[in-house]
Tab-separated table of C-alpha atoms in Angstrom:
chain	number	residue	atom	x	y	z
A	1079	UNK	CA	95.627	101.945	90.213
A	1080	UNK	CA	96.006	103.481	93.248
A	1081	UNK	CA	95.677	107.898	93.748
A	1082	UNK	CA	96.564	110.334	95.828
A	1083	UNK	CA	94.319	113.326	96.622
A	1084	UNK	CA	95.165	116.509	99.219
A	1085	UNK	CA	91.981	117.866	99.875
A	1086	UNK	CA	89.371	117.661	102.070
A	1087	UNK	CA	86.133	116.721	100.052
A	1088	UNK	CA	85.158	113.195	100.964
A	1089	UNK	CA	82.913	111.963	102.544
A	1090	UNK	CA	84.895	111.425	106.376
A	1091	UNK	CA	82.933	108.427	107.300
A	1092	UNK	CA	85.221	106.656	104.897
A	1093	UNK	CA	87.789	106.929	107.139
A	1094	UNK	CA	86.329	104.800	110.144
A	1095	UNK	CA	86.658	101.441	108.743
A	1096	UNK	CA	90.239	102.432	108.276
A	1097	UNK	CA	90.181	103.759	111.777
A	1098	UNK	CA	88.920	100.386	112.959
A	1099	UNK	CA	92.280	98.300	111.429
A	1100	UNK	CA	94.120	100.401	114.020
A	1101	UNK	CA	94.301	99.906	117.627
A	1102	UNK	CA	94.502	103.282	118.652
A	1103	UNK	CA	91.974	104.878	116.536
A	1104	UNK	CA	89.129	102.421	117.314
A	1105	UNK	CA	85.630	103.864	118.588
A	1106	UNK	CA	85.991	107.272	116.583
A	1107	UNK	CA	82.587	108.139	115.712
A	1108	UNK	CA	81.628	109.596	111.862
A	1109	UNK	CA	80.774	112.630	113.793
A	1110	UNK	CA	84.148	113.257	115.528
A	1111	UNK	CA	85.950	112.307	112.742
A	1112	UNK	CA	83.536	114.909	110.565
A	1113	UNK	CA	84.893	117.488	113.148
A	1114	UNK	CA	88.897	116.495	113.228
A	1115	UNK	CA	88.947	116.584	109.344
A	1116	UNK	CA	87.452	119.731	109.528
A	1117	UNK	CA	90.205	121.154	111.774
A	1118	UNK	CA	93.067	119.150	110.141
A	1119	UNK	CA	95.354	121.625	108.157
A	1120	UNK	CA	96.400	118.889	105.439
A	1121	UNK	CA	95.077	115.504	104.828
A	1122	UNK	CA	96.667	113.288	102.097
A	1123	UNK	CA	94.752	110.340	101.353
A	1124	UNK	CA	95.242	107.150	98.774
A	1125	UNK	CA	92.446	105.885	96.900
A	1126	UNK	CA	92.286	102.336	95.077
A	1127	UNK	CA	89.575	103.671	92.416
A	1128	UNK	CA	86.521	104.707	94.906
A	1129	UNK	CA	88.224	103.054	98.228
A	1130	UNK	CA	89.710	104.716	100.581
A	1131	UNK	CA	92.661	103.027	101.177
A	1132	UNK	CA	95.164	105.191	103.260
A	1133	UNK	CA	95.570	108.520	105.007
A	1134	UNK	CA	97.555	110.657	106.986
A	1135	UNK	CA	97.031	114.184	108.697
A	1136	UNK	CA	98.963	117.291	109.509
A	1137	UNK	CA	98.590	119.830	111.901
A	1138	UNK	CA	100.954	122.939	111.294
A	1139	UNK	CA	102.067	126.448	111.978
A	1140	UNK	CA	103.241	125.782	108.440
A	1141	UNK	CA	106.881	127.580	109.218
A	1142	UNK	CA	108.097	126.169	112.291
A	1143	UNK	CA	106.329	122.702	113.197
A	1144	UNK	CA	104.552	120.489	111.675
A	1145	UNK	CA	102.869	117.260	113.685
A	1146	UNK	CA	101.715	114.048	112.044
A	1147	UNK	CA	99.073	111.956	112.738
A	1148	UNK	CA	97.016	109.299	112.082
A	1149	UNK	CA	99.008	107.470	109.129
A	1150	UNK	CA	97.045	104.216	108.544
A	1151	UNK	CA	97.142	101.884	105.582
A	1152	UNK	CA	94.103	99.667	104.964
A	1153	UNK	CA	96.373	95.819	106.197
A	1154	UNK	CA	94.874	94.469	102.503
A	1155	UNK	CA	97.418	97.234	100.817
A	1156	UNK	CA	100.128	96.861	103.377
A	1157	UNK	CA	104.062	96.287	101.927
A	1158	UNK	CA	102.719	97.696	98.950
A	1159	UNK	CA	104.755	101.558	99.236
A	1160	UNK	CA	101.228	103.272	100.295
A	1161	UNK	CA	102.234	104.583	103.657
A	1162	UNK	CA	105.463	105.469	102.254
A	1163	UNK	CA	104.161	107.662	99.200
A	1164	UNK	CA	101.517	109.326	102.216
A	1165	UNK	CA	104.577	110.136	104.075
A	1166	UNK	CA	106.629	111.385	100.671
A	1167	UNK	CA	103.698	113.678	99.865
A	1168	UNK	CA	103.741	115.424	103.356
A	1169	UNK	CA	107.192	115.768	104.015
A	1170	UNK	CA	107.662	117.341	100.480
A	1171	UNK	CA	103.707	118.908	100.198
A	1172	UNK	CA	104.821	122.922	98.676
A	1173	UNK	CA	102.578	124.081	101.524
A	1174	UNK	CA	104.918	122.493	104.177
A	1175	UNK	CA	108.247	123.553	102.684
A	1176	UNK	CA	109.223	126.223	105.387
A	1177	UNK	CA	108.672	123.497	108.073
A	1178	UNK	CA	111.459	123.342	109.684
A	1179	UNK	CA	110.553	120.470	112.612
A	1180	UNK	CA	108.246	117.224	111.270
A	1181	UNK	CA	107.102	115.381	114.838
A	1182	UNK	CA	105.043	112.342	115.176
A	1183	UNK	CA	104.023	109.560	117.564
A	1184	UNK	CA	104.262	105.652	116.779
A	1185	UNK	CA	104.324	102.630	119.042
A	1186	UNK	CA	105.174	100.437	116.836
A	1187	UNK	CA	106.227	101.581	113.519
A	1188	UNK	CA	109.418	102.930	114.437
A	1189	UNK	CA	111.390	101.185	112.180
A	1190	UNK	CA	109.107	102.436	109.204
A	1191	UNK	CA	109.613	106.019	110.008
A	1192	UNK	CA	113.619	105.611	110.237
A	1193	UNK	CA	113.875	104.667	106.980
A	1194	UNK	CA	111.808	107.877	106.094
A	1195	UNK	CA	114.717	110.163	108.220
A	1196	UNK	CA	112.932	110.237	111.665
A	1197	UNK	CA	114.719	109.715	114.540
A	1198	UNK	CA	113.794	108.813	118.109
A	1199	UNK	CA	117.189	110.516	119.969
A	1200	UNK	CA	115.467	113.923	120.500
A	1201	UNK	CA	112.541	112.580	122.808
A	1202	UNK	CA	111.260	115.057	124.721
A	1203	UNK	CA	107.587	114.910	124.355
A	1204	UNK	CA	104.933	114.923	127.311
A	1205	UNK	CA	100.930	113.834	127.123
A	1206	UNK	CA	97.968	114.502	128.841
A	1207	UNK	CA	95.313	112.756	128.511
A	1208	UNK	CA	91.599	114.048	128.972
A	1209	UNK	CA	90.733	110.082	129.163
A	1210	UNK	CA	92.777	109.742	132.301
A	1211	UNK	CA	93.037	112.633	134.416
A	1212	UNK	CA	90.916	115.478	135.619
A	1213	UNK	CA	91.138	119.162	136.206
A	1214	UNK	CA	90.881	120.742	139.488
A	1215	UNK	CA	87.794	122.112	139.276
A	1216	UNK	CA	89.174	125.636	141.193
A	1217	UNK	CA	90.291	125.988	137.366
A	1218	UNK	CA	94.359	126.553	139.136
């Protein structure tokens, strides 16, 4: 029977293996991901008895914006609602219900999130990435 738990007392190395079934979480180290659950404001996860089988994260003003990431479903539980009941349990979580603005970023789950209500007609996010560039070092 699978769970669902909103808290923040497992042991984080159980997510990496999830981590790992997703291209762009791969290489996150126990010790980073010790540190980002840490900082995370909510974390739902799903549990098939002692496995962790799904998560998701939100970081949030918790009034005006809300941003989710990392919502991965172990591919031996896939088509089985799990990612859907994650996303359920954040967009309705009582400590989220002033939100006013939900925003994530998917490359190729769009479809997914539609169903859910999201839409992709109000792009108008930017990145930069640490990975990729550098800062002048004048600090300007």
């Amino acid at each position: 029977m699978i769970t669902y738990a909103d808290h923040k007392n497992f042991d984080p190395a159980l997510l990496v293996p999830l981590f790992e079934q997703s291209l762009w979480a791969q290489g996150r180290t126990v010790a980073e991901t010790t540190h980002m659950v840490r900082q995370t404001d909510l974390f739902i996860t799903a549990w098939d008895g002692g496995r962790l089988i799904g998560c998701g994260r939100v970081l949030t003003d918790y009034v005006y914006r809300a941003s989710i990431w990392d919502v991965i479903v172990d591919a031996a539980y896939q088509g089985q609602e799990v990612g859907t009941a994650i996303m359920h349990r954040i967009l309705n979580h009582p400590a989220l219900q002033r939100v006013e603005l939900f925003w994530l970023c998917t490359r190729d789950k769009q479809t997914f999130y539609e169903t859910l209500g999201f839409s992709a007609k109000e792009q108008t996010g930017m990145v930069w990435d640490r990975r990729t560039q550098s800062l002048r070092r004048d600090g300007v």
